[in-house]
Every structure is written in structure tokens, then in C-alpha cells.
XYZ file of C-alpha atoms in Angstrom:
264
model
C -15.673 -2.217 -48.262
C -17.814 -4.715 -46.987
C -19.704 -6.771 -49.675
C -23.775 -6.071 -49.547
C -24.657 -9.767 -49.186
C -22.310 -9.925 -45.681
C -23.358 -7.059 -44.526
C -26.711 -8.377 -44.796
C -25.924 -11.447 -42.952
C -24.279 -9.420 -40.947
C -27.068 -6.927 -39.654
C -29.788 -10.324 -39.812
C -27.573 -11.702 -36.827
C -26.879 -8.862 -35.227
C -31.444 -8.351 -34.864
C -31.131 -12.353 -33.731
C -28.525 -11.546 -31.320
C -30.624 -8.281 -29.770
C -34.120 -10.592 -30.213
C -32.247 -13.192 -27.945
C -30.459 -11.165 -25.308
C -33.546 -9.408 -24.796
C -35.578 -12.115 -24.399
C -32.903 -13.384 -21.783
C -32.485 -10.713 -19.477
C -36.229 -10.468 -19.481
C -36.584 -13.574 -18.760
C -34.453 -13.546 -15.858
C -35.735 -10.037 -14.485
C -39.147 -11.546 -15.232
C -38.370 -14.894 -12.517
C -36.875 -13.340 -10.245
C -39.136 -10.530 -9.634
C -41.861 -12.779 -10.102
C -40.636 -15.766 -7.892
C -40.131 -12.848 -4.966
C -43.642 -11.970 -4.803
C -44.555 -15.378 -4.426
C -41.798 -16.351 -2.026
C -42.092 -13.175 -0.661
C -41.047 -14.035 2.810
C -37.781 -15.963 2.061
C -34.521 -14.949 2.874
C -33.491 -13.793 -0.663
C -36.672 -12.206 -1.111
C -35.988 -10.399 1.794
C -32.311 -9.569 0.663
C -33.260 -8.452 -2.329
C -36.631 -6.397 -2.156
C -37.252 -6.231 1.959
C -36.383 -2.663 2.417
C -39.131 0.317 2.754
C -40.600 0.451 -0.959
C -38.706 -2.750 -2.146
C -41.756 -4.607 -2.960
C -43.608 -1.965 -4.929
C -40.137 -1.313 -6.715
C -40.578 -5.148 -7.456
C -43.601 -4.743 -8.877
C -42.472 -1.627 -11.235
C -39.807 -3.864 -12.698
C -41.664 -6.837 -12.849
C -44.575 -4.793 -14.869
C -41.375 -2.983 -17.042
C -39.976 -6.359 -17.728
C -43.346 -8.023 -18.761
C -44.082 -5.199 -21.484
C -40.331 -5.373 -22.677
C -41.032 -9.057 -22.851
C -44.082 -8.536 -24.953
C -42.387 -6.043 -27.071
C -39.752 -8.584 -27.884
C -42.172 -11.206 -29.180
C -43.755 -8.337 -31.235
C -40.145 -7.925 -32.923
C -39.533 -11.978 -33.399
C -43.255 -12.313 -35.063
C -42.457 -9.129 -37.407
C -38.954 -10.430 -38.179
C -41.079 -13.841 -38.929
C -42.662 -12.103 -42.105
C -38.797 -11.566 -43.311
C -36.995 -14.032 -45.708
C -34.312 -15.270 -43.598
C -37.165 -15.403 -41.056
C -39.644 -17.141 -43.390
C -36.208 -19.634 -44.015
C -35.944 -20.015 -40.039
C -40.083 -20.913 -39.577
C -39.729 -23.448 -42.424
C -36.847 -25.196 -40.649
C -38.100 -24.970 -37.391
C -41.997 -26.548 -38.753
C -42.331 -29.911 -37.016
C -42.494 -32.948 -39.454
C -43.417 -36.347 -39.034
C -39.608 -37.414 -39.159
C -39.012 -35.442 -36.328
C -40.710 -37.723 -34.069
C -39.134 -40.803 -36.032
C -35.939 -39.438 -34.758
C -37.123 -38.748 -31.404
C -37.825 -42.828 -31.226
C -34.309 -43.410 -33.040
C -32.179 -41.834 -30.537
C -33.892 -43.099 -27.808
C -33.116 -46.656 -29.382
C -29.284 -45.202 -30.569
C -28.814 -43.923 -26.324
C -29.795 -47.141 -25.077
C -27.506 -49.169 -27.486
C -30.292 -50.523 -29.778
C -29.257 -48.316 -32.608
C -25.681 -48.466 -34.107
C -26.348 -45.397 -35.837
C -27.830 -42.119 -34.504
C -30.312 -40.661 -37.064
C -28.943 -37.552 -39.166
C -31.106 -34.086 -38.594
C -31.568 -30.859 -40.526
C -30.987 -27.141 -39.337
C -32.929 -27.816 -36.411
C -33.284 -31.274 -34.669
C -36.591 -31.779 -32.852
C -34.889 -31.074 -29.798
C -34.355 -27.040 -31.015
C -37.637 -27.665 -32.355
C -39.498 -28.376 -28.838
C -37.561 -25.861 -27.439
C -38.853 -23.173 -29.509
C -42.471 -24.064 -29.696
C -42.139 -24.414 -26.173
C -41.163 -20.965 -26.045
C -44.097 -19.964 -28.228
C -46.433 -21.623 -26.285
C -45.747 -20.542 -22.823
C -45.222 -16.674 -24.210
C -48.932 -16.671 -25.062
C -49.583 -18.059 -21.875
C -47.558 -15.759 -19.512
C -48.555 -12.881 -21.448
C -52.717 -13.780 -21.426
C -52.731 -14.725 -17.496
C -50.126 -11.619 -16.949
C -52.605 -9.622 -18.756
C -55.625 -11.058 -16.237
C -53.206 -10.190 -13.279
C -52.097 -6.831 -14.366
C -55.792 -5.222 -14.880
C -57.538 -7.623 -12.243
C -60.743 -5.467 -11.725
C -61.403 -6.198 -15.454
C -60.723 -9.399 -15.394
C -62.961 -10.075 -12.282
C -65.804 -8.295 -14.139
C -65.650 -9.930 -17.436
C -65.086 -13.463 -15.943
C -65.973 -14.955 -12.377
C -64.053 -13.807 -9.425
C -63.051 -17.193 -8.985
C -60.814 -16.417 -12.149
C -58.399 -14.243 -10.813
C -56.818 -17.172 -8.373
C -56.821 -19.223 -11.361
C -54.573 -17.347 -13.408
C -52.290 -16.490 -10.459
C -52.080 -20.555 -10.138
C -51.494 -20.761 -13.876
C -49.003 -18.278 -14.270
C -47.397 -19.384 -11.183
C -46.769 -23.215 -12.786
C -45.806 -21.793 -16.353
C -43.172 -19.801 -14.778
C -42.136 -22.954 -13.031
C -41.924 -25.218 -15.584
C -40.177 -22.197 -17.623
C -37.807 -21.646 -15.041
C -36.929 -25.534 -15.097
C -37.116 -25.296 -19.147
C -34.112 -23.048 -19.150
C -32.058 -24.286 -15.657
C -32.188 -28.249 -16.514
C -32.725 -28.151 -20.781
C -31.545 -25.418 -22.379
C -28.394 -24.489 -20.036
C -27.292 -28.153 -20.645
C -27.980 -28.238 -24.312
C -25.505 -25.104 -24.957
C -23.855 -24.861 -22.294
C -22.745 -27.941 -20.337
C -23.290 -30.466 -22.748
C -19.450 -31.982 -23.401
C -19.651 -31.737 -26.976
C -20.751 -28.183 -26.847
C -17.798 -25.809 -27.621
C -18.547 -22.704 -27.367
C -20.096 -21.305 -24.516
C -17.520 -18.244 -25.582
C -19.477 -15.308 -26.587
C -17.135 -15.202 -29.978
C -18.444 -17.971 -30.979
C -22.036 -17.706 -30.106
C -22.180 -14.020 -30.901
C -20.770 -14.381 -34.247
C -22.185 -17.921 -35.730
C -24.545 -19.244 -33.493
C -23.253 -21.699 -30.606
C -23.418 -24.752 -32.702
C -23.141 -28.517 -31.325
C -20.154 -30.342 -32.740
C -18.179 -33.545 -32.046
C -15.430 -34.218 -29.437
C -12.476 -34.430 -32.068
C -10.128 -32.561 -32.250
C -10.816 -28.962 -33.538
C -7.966 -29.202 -36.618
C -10.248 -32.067 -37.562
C -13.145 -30.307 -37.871
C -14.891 -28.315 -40.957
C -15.346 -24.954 -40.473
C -18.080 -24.735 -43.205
C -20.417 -26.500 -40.490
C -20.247 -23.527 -38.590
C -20.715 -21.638 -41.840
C -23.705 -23.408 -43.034
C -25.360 -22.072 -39.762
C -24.499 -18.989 -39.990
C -26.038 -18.344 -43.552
C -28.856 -20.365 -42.526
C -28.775 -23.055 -44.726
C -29.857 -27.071 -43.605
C -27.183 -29.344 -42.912
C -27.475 -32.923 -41.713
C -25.604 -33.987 -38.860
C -25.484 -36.589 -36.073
C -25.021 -37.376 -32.348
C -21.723 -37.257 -31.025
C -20.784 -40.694 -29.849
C -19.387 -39.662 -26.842
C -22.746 -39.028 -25.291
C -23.174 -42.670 -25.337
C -21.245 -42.506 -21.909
C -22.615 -42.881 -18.756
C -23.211 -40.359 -15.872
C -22.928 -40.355 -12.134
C -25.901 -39.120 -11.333
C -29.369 -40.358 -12.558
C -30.492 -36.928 -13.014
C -28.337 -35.933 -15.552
C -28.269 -39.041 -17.092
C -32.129 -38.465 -17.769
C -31.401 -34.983 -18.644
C -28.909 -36.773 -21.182
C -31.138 -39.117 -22.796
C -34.219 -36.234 -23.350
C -32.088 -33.491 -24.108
C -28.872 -35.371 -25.142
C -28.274 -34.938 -29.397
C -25.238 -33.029 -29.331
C -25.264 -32.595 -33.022
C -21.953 -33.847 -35.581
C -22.621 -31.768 -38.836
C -21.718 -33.563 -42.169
C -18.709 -32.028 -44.119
């Protein structure tokens, strides 16, 4: 028999888990669907939707996508008004140490800090990330919205209108696309001191950023402490101190580059 207060942590990460894998293959139906109509005569656009009725099919999953889309920020604003949501929110509020931090690690990843500063649940990196998120959700779904029912939106506002929400949605997907390619694939995924880009891991306590020693060495209540949502304060990883080949990564370092050490 499964005690009543795991099960409830149990079931609260499972609805994080659907919120986010929704939201991902969205996402990714969402650009590439999108990105064909406006690169509609490239070779891949061509591959993928240049047979009789591929474009309109295109457009049918593009629209399906974009309400799914919508329907998933619904959920994460209604699972907002919960308590391990309200617990979430809280954390993820920026604060005015947050962007002392921001100015400490710059100084700690170009050597004129000996000591990287400490963060919470969520370091402002996670922070931007999210808001980010937020931000460019109300965005994509307003100028979406424009797009979708354009005779409305040509008779409430000017015609001129209509070409600039194409152009705006066009650059928010963009920088979106870029968002998730260059920031957040690095941050969980290819950053060396992340360990777990194994579903186990990620499915069943969150990936979680954690030092290059060796994994005897390391406490498993940090992983834990995630899990039941609770703020622990943790550090960079020294070993992102290192330099990189190439410039570009090196910059993507130095923005996105707190590959957190949680304190036993």
C-alpha cells in the first residue's frame, strides 16, 4: 500500500510530466509546421509537405497543434492555483538577488570571483527560462489568434495589421526556436555536469544539475529535495570554469552556464 502523501507526490509529477511533454511535442509540431509555410519552397519543406494536399494537411496540424498548445497553458495556469503549484510560482518569482547573482557568476566565470554564489530551487537562469516561456506563449497565441481569423482581424484593426503579426509571430518563433536549440538543450542536456539526460531520472525526479564527482560521493537527498519541491541552495560546478573550443559555446557557457552543486 502506497502511503497517501507519495502517492500525492506521485500523481503531482506525473500532471508536471504530461504539462511538459505536451508542451514539447507541441512545440516541435508547432516549428516545424510553422517554419514550412514560411520556407515553403525548401527542400525539406518540399520532403515533408510537397505532395498533392501536403500543405493544407500542414495547415490542419499546425491549427491542431496551436489549440493543443493553448489547451496546455490552460492546464499549467489552473495547476498554478494548486499548492504545490502556488509553492512552484513562489520559487520561480524573480527577486532582486537574482540579478545580484546574475553579476556574481559573471565575475565567478571570468575568474574574478573565487566563489560562485549559492541559489534556491530555481536559479535565475530556470527563472528566465520560464518567464520567457510565459511571455512568448501570450505572444504566439495573440498574433496566432490575428492569423487564424484574419478577416476579423483586418476589420477590427488596419489591414496593414495582418503583415505585422505574420512578421511578429514569425521572429517569436525564431527566437523560440533558438531559446530551446542553443539554451535549454544545453542547460539539460549537454551541459557536462548534467547527468541525466536518462528519462529515469528526469521522469522520476526532475533532471537536476549536479557536480562532476563521483556519483558514490554524492547525496541523494539533493535529488530528493527536488522532487518534494522544497528550496535548496546550491552552487556552480567548478568544472565549468574550463574553457571551450569554440567561441560559441563558450558564450553559450558563460549566459547559460550554472550547472548547479546542491548543498548536502
Amino acid at each position: 500500500m502506497i502511503p497517501e502523501e507519495k502517492l500525492n507526490r506521485l500523481v503531482a509529477r506525473r500532471d508536471e510530466l504530461a504539462q511538459h511533454t505536451l508542451l514539447m511535442v507541441t512545440f516541435t509540431v508547432l516549428a516545424i509546421t510553422g517554419f514550412a509555410f514560411h520556407y515553403s519552397g525548401s527542400w525539406w519543406a518540399r520532403a515533408l509537405f510537397g505532395w498533392p494536399g501536403g500543405f493544407l494537411l500542414r495547415r490542419i496540424v499546425h491549427l491542431v497543434a496551436a489549440a493543443l498548445f493553448v489547451v496546455t497553458a490552460v492546464w499549467h495556469v489552473g495547476y498554478l492555483f494548486g499548492a504545490r503549484g502556488r509553492a512552484f510560482l513562489r520559487d520561480m518569482w524573480p527577486r532582486g538577488a537574482d540579478f545580484r547573482q546574475f553579476f556574481q557568476t559573471m565575475g565567478y566565470d571570468l575568474g574574478l570571483r573565487r566563489e560562485a554564489p549559492r541559489f534556491g530551487r530555481f536559479s535565475y537562469i530556470e527563472k528566465a527560462e520560464y518567464w520567457a516561456l510565459v511571455w512568448g506563449t501570450v505572444v504566439m497565441t495573440f498574433t496566432g489568434l490575428a492569423l487564424w481569423f484574419g478577416n476579423v482581424t483586418e476589420r477590427v484593426l488596419e489591414v496593414q495589421a495582418l503583415g505585422v503579426m505574420l512578421v511578429v509571430h514569425f521572429y517569436e518563433a525564431v527566437l523560440a526556436g533558438l531559446a530551446i536549440l542553443v539554451w535549454h538543450f544545453y542547460s539539460t542536456i549537454f551541459s557536462p555536469t548534467v547527468t541525466c539526460p536518462a528519462m529515469k531520472l528526469w521522469s522520476s525526479n526532475g533532471c537536476t544539475n549536479v557536480p562532476s564527482t563521483p556519483r558514490k560521493e554524492r547525496s541523494s537527498s539533493a535529488f530528493q529535495a527536488t522532487s518534494n519541491g522544497t528550496s535548496t541552495s546550491r552552487a556552480p560546478s567548478a568544472c565549468m570554469r574550463s574553457s571551450f573550443a569554440a567561441g560559441a559555446v563558450s558564450m553559450a557557457t558563460t549566459v547559460q552556464g550554472i550547472p548547479a552543486r546542491r548543498a548536502a
